Amino acid sequence: MPDVQLPSFHDETFFSKDTLYHAEIPGGAHGMAGESIPESIQGDNVIMSLLLCCFVLVVISFAKVRGFAIRQAKNFFYPPREEVTEDTQTASEVHFQVFLVFLNSLLLSLLYYFYNLQHPDNTYVLDSPYLLIVIFLGYILAYFFLKLILYRIVNNIFFDGKRNGQWIASFMFLVSLETMFFFPIILLIANLGLSMESVETYFAFVLIFVKILTIYKSYVIFFRENVVRLQIILYFCALEMIPLLSLWGVLEMTVKSLII
């Protein structure tokens, strides 16, 4: 028979060069990219374990200094009398207040982290999302530390040491109260997936309530016997609002700088 050369397309099929038909042929990725799934807080074992440890520590600490907390709450709305000596605190009570300041900073850093999870498309240059929480925690701890320094400097210049000590004790109580308000909302977010709109409303209400108590206590301690009582507005804006707005600006700038 004559040697007939057939065209090559007689031996080829539609799947002859497909990588699914020939496993020896290297191929690329198939399909299309899907939508990014937002990170689930309920499935994060690290955050849930951290919240559980904080809850246990708060319960144990409060059980030891329960009398001190109740006494601080009863005396908060009464103006301090001049003849009463300054209330001394034990080491456990001081440690409890310092722990609550740290816990408040941690809760605020978690709240801001949950706030940024609303944008799942944001990709950060950090290897782990927990580094972002640590950065927020460092900023908020620095915020409370700088506020204490400013209180010491300003109050020692314009007021006596006794009133300064009364104000520091009241400030620590307000921070502890703020912590007790923030802790339930963090648990609701982590366990029940509470919407961020409700969290923002609750956070604004707690913040305004605590600032009103701050104005009242600073008036009772420093400006109750002052003739020019409008100085409290300058005091509140300089030592409360400006540091708070500065903290918010630093956090926003940090997040924008870390986004790819």
mmCIF file of N, CA and C in Angstrom, residues 7-104:
data_model
loop_
_atom_site.group_PDB
_atom_site.id
_atom_site.type_symbol
_atom_site.label_atom_id
_atom_site.label_comp_id
_atom_site.label_asym_id
_atom_site.label_seq_id
_atom_site.Cartn_x
_atom_site.Cartn_y
_atom_site.Cartn_z
ATOM 1 N N PRO A 7 -2.813 14.391 7.620
ATOM 2 C CA PRO A 7 -2.598 15.653 8.368
ATOM 3 C C PRO A 7 -2.598 15.413 9.866
ATOM 4 N N SER A 8 -1.953 16.304 10.566
ATOM 5 C CA SER A 8 -1.791 16.127 12.027
ATOM 6 C C SER A 8 -3.105 16.237 12.772
ATOM 7 N N PHE A 9 -4.076 16.955 12.230
ATOM 8 C CA PHE A 9 -5.310 17.149 12.985
ATOM 9 C C PHE A 9 -6.126 15.870 13.073
ATOM 10 N N HIS A 10 -5.758 14.831 12.276
ATOM 11 C CA HIS A 10 -6.447 13.557 12.413
ATOM 12 C C HIS A 10 -6.106 12.888 13.743
ATOM 13 N N ASP A 11 -4.909 13.111 14.243
ATOM 14 C CA ASP A 11 -4.490 12.510 15.513
ATOM 15 C C ASP A 11 -4.797 13.382 16.732
ATOM 16 N N GLU A 12 -5.106 14.635 16.500
ATOM 17 C CA GLU A 12 -5.369 15.543 17.620
ATOM 18 C C GLU A 12 -6.850 15.565 17.953
ATOM 19 N N THR A 13 -7.117 15.750 19.220
ATOM 20 C CA THR A 13 -8.487 15.927 19.686
ATOM 21 C C THR A 13 -8.585 17.237 20.449
ATOM 22 N N PHE A 14 -9.779 17.517 20.898
ATOM 23 C CA PHE A 14 -9.986 18.764 21.625
ATOM 24 C C PHE A 14 -9.239 18.787 22.962
ATOM 25 N N PHE A 15 -9.080 17.586 23.576
ATOM 26 C CA PHE A 15 -8.443 17.500 24.894
ATOM 27 C C PHE A 15 -7.006 17.005 24.820
ATOM 28 N N SER A 16 -6.433 16.991 23.623
ATOM 29 C CA SER A 16 -5.116 16.379 23.515
ATOM 30 C C SER A 16 -4.025 17.146 24.252
ATOM 31 N N LYS A 17 -4.178 18.443 24.377
ATOM 32 C CA LYS A 17 -3.166 19.255 25.058
ATOM 33 C C LYS A 17 -3.663 19.802 26.395
ATOM 34 N N ASP A 18 -4.751 19.285 26.853
ATOM 35 C CA ASP A 18 -5.279 19.735 28.141
ATOM 36 C C ASP A 18 -4.539 19.041 29.278
ATOM 37 N N THR A 19 -4.193 19.804 30.306
ATOM 38 C CA THR A 19 -3.463 19.240 31.443
ATOM 39 C C THR A 19 -4.293 18.240 32.229
ATOM 40 N N LEU A 20 -5.617 18.343 32.158
ATOM 41 C CA LEU A 20 -6.455 17.362 32.846
ATOM 42 C C LEU A 20 -6.445 16.005 32.132
ATOM 43 N N TYR A 21 -6.147 16.029 30.813
ATOM 44 C CA TYR A 21 -6.078 14.787 30.040
ATOM 45 C C TYR A 21 -4.682 14.189 30.054
ATOM 46 N N HIS A 22 -3.668 15.048 30.065
ATOM 47 C CA HIS A 22 -2.268 14.622 30.127
ATOM 48 C C HIS A 22 -1.676 15.178 31.418
ATOM 49 N N ALA A 23 -1.502 14.306 32.379
ATOM 50 C CA ALA A 23 -0.966 14.763 33.669
ATOM 51 C C ALA A 23 0.480 15.192 33.574
ATOM 52 N N GLU A 24 1.206 14.750 32.535
ATOM 53 C CA GLU A 24 2.619 15.113 32.408
ATOM 54 C C GLU A 24 2.817 16.529 31.905
ATOM 55 N N ILE A 25 1.767 17.162 31.404
ATOM 56 C CA ILE A 25 1.889 18.523 30.886
ATOM 57 C C ILE A 25 1.630 19.493 32.031
ATOM 58 N N PRO A 26 2.600 20.361 32.373
ATOM 59 C CA PRO A 26 2.357 21.335 33.453
ATOM 60 C C PRO A 26 1.349 22.382 33.007
ATOM 61 N N GLY A 27 0.496 22.753 33.915
ATOM 62 C CA GLY A 27 -0.522 23.763 33.621
ATOM 63 C C GLY A 27 -0.680 24.744 34.755
ATOM 64 N N GLY A 28 -1.390 25.819 34.489
ATOM 65 C CA GLY A 28 -1.624 26.845 35.491
ATOM 66 C C GLY A 28 -2.878 26.566 36.291
ATOM 67 N N ALA A 29 -3.319 27.592 37.018
ATOM 68 C CA ALA A 29 -4.508 27.463 37.853
ATOM 69 C C ALA A 29 -5.760 27.549 37.002
ATOM 70 N N HIS A 30 -6.762 26.789 37.364
ATOM 71 C CA HIS A 30 -8.029 26.775 36.646
ATOM 72 C C HIS A 30 -9.085 27.490 37.478
ATOM 73 N N GLY A 31 -10.058 28.014 36.830
ATOM 74 C CA GLY A 31 -11.139 28.687 37.517
ATOM 75 C C GLY A 31 -10.886 30.172 37.653
ATOM 76 N N MET A 32 -11.659 30.820 38.493
ATOM 77 C CA MET A 32 -11.558 32.257 38.709
ATOM 78 C C MET A 32 -11.493 32.536 40.210
ATOM 79 N N ALA A 33 -10.918 33.671 40.521
ATOM 80 C CA ALA A 33 -10.762 34.045 41.929
ATOM 81 C C ALA A 33 -12.121 34.354 42.542
ATOM 82 N N GLY A 34 -12.355 33.847 43.742
ATOM 83 C CA GLY A 34 -13.611 34.103 44.424
ATOM 84 C C GLY A 34 -13.523 35.310 45.338
ATOM 85 N N GLU A 35 -14.632 35.652 45.942
ATOM 86 C CA GLU A 35 -14.658 36.779 46.861
ATOM 87 C C GLU A 35 -14.003 36.392 48.181
ATOM 88 N N SER A 36 -13.282 37.351 48.762
ATOM 89 C CA SER A 36 -12.605 37.099 50.029
ATOM 90 C C SER A 36 -13.625 36.968 51.155
ATOM 91 N N ILE A 37 -13.432 35.972 52.004
ATOM 92 C CA ILE A 37 -14.330 35.721 53.124
ATOM 93 C C ILE A 37 -13.828 36.494 54.337
ATOM 94 N N PRO A 38 -14.680 37.291 54.979
ATOM 95 C CA PRO A 38 -14.224 38.025 56.159
ATOM 96 C C PRO A 38 -13.836 37.085 57.280
ATOM 97 N N GLU A 39 -12.869 37.541 58.086
ATOM 98 C CA GLU A 39 -12.381 36.711 59.185
ATOM 99 C C GLU A 39 -13.460 36.542 60.241
ATOM 100 N N SER A 40 -13.624 35.321 60.711
ATOM 101 C CA SER A 40 -14.641 35.011 61.703
ATOM 102 C C SER A 40 -14.053 35.128 63.101
ATOM 103 N N ILE A 41 -14.673 35.968 63.929
ATOM 104 C CA ILE A 41 -14.207 36.130 65.301
ATOM 105 C C ILE A 41 -14.567 34.904 66.131
ATOM 106 N N GLN A 42 -15.739 34.319 65.838
ATOM 107 C CA GLN A 42 -16.185 33.175 66.610
ATOM 108 C C GLN A 42 -15.246 31.981 66.450
ATOM 109 N N GLY A 43 -14.564 31.876 65.317
ATOM 110 C CA GLY A 43 -13.661 30.761 65.091
ATOM 111 C C GLY A 43 -12.217 31.039 65.449
ATOM 112 N N ASP A 44 -11.948 32.200 66.032
ATOM 113 C CA ASP A 44 -10.579 32.563 66.403
ATOM 114 C C ASP A 44 -10.308 32.065 67.820
ATOM 115 N N ASN A 45 -9.536 31.004 67.924
ATOM 116 C CA ASN A 45 -9.269 30.406 69.236
ATOM 117 C C ASN A 45 -8.405 31.293 70.118
ATOM 118 N N VAL A 46 -7.510 32.077 69.510
ATOM 119 C CA VAL A 46 -6.617 32.930 70.290
ATOM 120 C C VAL A 46 -7.404 34.022 71.005
ATOM 121 N N ILE A 47 -8.276 34.708 70.274
ATOM 122 C CA ILE A 47 -9.061 35.792 70.864
ATOM 123 C C ILE A 47 -10.041 35.254 71.900
ATOM 124 N N MET A 48 -10.676 34.138 71.600
ATOM 125 C CA MET A 48 -11.628 33.568 72.552
ATOM 126 C C MET A 48 -10.916 33.113 73.827
ATOM 127 N N SER A 49 -9.735 32.528 73.703
ATOM 128 C CA SER A 49 -8.976 32.119 74.895
ATOM 129 C C SER A 49 -8.533 33.330 75.690
ATOM 130 N N LEU A 50 -8.141 34.403 74.999
ATOM 131 C CA LEU A 50 -7.727 35.627 75.682
ATOM 132 C C LEU A 50 -8.880 36.235 76.460
ATOM 133 N N LEU A 51 -10.048 36.280 75.874
ATOM 134 C CA LEU A 51 -11.216 36.833 76.567
ATOM 135 C C LEU A 51 -11.608 35.964 77.765
ATOM 136 N N LEU A 52 -11.477 34.661 77.617
ATOM 137 C CA LEU A 52 -11.802 33.770 78.735
ATOM 138 C C LEU A 52 -10.845 33.987 79.906
ATOM 139 N N CYS A 53 -9.559 34.136 79.606
ATOM 140 C CA CYS A 53 -8.572 34.389 80.668
ATOM 141 C C CYS A 53 -8.840 35.725 81.347
ATOM 142 N N CYS A 54 -9.172 36.751 80.560
ATOM 143 C CA CYS A 54 -9.465 38.061 81.140
ATOM 144 C C CYS A 54 -10.700 38.007 82.036
ATOM 145 N N PHE A 55 -11.704 37.255 81.615
ATOM 146 C CA PHE A 55 -12.921 37.131 82.427
ATOM 147 C C PHE A 55 -12.618 36.465 83.769
ATOM 148 N N VAL A 56 -11.831 35.408 83.742
ATOM 149 C CA VAL A 56 -11.481 34.702 84.981
ATOM 150 C C VAL A 56 -10.667 35.611 85.901
ATOM 151 N N LEU A 57 -9.715 36.361 85.333
ATOM 152 C CA LEU A 57 -8.890 37.250 86.152
ATOM 153 C C LEU A 57 -9.703 38.383 86.750
ATOM 154 N N VAL A 58 -10.666 38.915 85.991
ATOM 155 C CA VAL A 58 -11.511 39.985 86.518
ATOM 156 C C VAL A 58 -12.361 39.480 87.682
ATOM 157 N N VAL A 59 -12.923 38.296 87.545
ATOM 158 C CA VAL A 59 -13.759 37.741 88.616
ATOM 159 C C VAL A 59 -12.933 37.496 89.875
ATOM 160 N N ILE A 60 -11.742 36.935 89.725
ATOM 161 C CA ILE A 60 -10.894 36.658 90.887
ATOM 162 C C ILE A 60 -10.431 37.954 91.544
ATOM 163 N N SER A 61 -10.028 38.934 90.718
ATOM 164 C CA SER A 61 -9.541 40.202 91.273
ATOM 165 C C SER A 61 -10.654 40.965 91.966
ATOM 166 N N PHE A 62 -11.843 40.980 91.366
ATOM 167 C CA PHE A 62 -12.946 41.710 91.979
ATOM 168 C C PHE A 62 -13.387 41.073 93.285
ATOM 169 N N ALA A 63 -13.270 39.759 93.368
ATOM 170 C CA ALA A 63 -13.638 39.085 94.621
ATOM 171 C C ALA A 63 -12.717 39.488 95.765
ATOM 172 N N LYS A 64 -11.473 39.791 95.454
ATOM 173 C CA LYS A 64 -10.519 40.166 96.502
ATOM 174 C C LYS A 64 -10.663 41.621 96.937
ATOM 175 N N VAL A 65 -11.048 42.511 96.037
ATOM 176 C CA VAL A 65 -11.126 43.946 96.360
ATOM 177 C C VAL A 65 -12.558 44.455 96.194
ATOM 178 N N ARG A 66 -13.515 43.616 96.468
ATOM 179 C CA ARG A 66 -14.915 44.005 96.292
ATOM 180 C C ARG A 66 -15.290 45.157 97.216
ATOM 181 N N GLY A 67 -14.803 45.121 98.446
ATOM 182 C CA GLY A 67 -15.114 46.202 99.371
ATOM 183 C C GLY A 67 -14.564 47.539 98.922
ATOM 184 N N PHE A 68 -13.362 47.526 98.362
ATOM 185 C CA PHE A 68 -12.768 48.768 97.866
ATOM 186 C C PHE A 68 -13.581 49.339 96.708
ATOM 187 N N ALA A 69 -14.027 48.490 95.778
ATOM 188 C CA ALA A 69 -14.808 48.959 94.635
ATOM 189 C C ALA A 69 -16.146 49.538 95.082
ATOM 190 N N ILE A 70 -16.793 48.888 96.039
ATOM 191 C CA ILE A 70 -18.079 49.396 96.534
ATOM 192 C C ILE A 70 -17.885 50.728 97.253
ATOM 193 N N ARG A 71 -16.817 50.858 98.024
ATOM 194 C CA ARG A 71 -16.554 52.106 98.730
ATOM 195 C C ARG A 71 -16.265 53.247 97.751
ATOM 196 N N GLN A 72 -15.525 52.941 96.686
ATOM 197 C CA GLN A 72 -15.249 53.962 95.674
ATOM 198 C C GLN A 72 -16.524 54.398 94.975
ATOM 199 N N ALA A 73 -17.411 53.461 94.709
ATOM 200 C CA ALA A 73 -18.661 53.806 94.026
ATOM 201 C C ALA A 73 -19.566 54.656 94.923
ATOM 202 N N LYS A 74 -19.606 54.355 96.222
ATOM 203 C CA LYS A 74 -20.449 55.129 97.136
ATOM 204 C C LYS A 74 -19.934 56.558 97.312
ATOM 205 N N ASN A 75 -18.627 56.714 97.364
ATOM 206 C CA ASN A 75 -18.056 58.037 97.614
ATOM 207 C C ASN A 75 -17.843 58.863 96.353
ATOM 208 N N PHE A 76 -18.172 58.317 95.195
ATOM 209 C CA PHE A 76 -17.844 59.018 93.957
ATOM 210 C C PHE A 76 -18.660 60.290 93.791
ATOM 211 N N PHE A 77 -19.945 60.265 94.136
ATOM 212 C CA PHE A 77 -20.822 61.402 93.874
ATOM 213 C C PHE A 77 -20.874 62.396 95.036
ATOM 214 N N TYR A 78 -20.126 62.127 96.081
ATOM 215 C CA TYR A 78 -20.082 63.051 97.206
ATOM 216 C C TYR A 78 -18.836 63.923 97.108
ATOM 217 N N PRO A 79 -18.961 65.229 97.352
ATOM 218 C CA PRO A 79 -17.757 66.076 97.339
ATOM 219 C C PRO A 79 -16.839 65.740 98.494
ATOM 220 N N PRO A 80 -15.549 65.659 98.253
ATOM 221 C CA PRO A 80 -14.619 65.318 99.345
ATOM 222 C C PRO A 80 -14.545 66.432 100.374
ATOM 223 N N ARG A 81 -14.524 66.048 101.642
ATOM 224 C CA ARG A 81 -14.439 67.023 102.729
ATOM 225 C C ARG A 81 -12.984 67.300 103.069
ATOM 226 N N GLU A 82 -12.732 68.523 103.433
ATOM 227 C CA GLU A 82 -11.358 68.949 103.678
ATOM 228 C C GLU A 82 -10.773 68.280 104.916
ATOM 229 N N GLU A 83 -11.621 67.993 105.924
ATOM 230 C CA GLU A 83 -11.074 67.451 107.159
ATOM 231 C C GLU A 83 -10.787 65.961 107.068
ATOM 232 N N VAL A 84 -11.266 65.301 106.005
ATOM 233 C CA VAL A 84 -11.038 63.876 105.857
ATOM 234 C C VAL A 84 -9.669 63.657 105.232
ATOM 235 N N THR A 85 -8.910 62.776 105.824
ATOM 236 C CA THR A 85 -7.592 62.488 105.294
ATOM 237 C C THR A 85 -7.705 61.643 104.025
ATOM 238 N N GLU A 86 -6.637 61.613 103.280
ATOM 239 C CA GLU A 86 -6.636 60.902 102.013
ATOM 240 C C GLU A 86 -6.758 59.400 102.251
ATOM 241 N N ASP A 87 -7.598 58.754 101.440
ATOM 242 C CA ASP A 87 -7.867 57.325 101.579
ATOM 243 C C ASP A 87 -6.664 56.531 101.071
ATOM 244 N N THR A 88 -6.083 55.744 101.958
ATOM 245 C CA THR A 88 -4.939 54.928 101.557
ATOM 246 C C THR A 88 -5.422 53.642 100.910
ATOM 247 N N GLN A 89 -4.632 53.116 99.994
ATOM 248 C CA GLN A 89 -4.986 51.918 99.255
ATOM 249 C C GLN A 89 -3.935 50.847 99.506
ATOM 250 N N THR A 90 -4.393 49.623 99.574
ATOM 251 C CA THR A 90 -3.477 48.502 99.757
ATOM 252 C C THR A 90 -2.812 48.149 98.433
ATOM 253 N N ALA A 91 -1.815 47.270 98.515
ATOM 254 C CA ALA A 91 -1.100 46.870 97.297
ATOM 255 C C ALA A 91 -2.010 46.096 96.349
ATOM 256 N N SER A 92 -2.880 45.248 96.892
ATOM 257 C CA SER A 92 -3.790 44.489 96.031
ATOM 258 C C SER A 92 -4.781 45.396 95.320
ATOM 259 N N GLU A 93 -5.235 46.467 95.995
ATOM 260 C CA GLU A 93 -6.160 47.402 95.356
ATOM 261 C C GLU A 93 -5.477 48.186 94.248
ATOM 262 N N VAL A 94 -4.229 48.574 94.467
ATOM 263 C CA VAL A 94 -3.476 49.276 93.418
ATOM 264 C C VAL A 94 -3.229 48.358 92.230
ATOM 265 N N HIS A 95 -2.855 47.112 92.506
ATOM 266 C CA HIS A 95 -2.628 46.141 91.429
ATOM 267 C C HIS A 95 -3.914 45.871 90.652
ATOM 268 N N PHE A 96 -5.052 45.846 91.346
ATOM 269 C CA PHE A 96 -6.329 45.631 90.680
ATOM 270 C C PHE A 96 -6.645 46.783 89.728
ATOM 271 N N GLN A 97 -6.383 48.010 90.153
ATOM 272 C CA GLN A 97 -6.650 49.159 89.292
ATOM 273 C C GLN A 97 -5.715 49.189 88.095
ATOM 274 N N VAL A 98 -4.449 48.860 88.305
ATOM 275 C CA VAL A 98 -3.505 48.814 87.186
ATOM 276 C C VAL A 98 -3.906 47.725 86.190
ATOM 277 N N PHE A 99 -4.351 46.591 86.712
ATOM 278 C CA PHE A 99 -4.801 45.514 85.831
ATOM 279 C C PHE A 99 -6.015 45.941 85.015
ATOM 280 N N LEU A 100 -6.935 46.695 85.614
ATOM 281 C CA LEU A 100 -8.108 47.146 84.886
ATOM 282 C C LEU A 100 -7.739 48.171 83.816
ATOM 283 N N VAL A 101 -6.720 48.982 84.070
ATOM 284 C CA VAL A 101 -6.246 49.897 83.023
ATOM 285 C C VAL A 101 -5.691 49.110 81.840
ATOM 286 N N PHE A 102 -4.907 48.081 82.138
ATOM 287 C CA PHE A 102 -4.391 47.230 81.065
ATOM 288 C C PHE A 102 -5.526 46.516 80.336
ATOM 289 N N LEU A 103 -6.505 46.011 81.096
ATOM 290 C CA LEU A 103 -7.627 45.319 80.479
ATOM 291 C C LEU A 103 -8.454 46.276 79.630
ATOM 292 N N ASN A 104 -8.627 47.506 80.090
ATOM 293 C CA ASN A 104 -9.355 48.495 79.298
ATOM 294 C C ASN A 104 -8.632 48.770 77.986
#
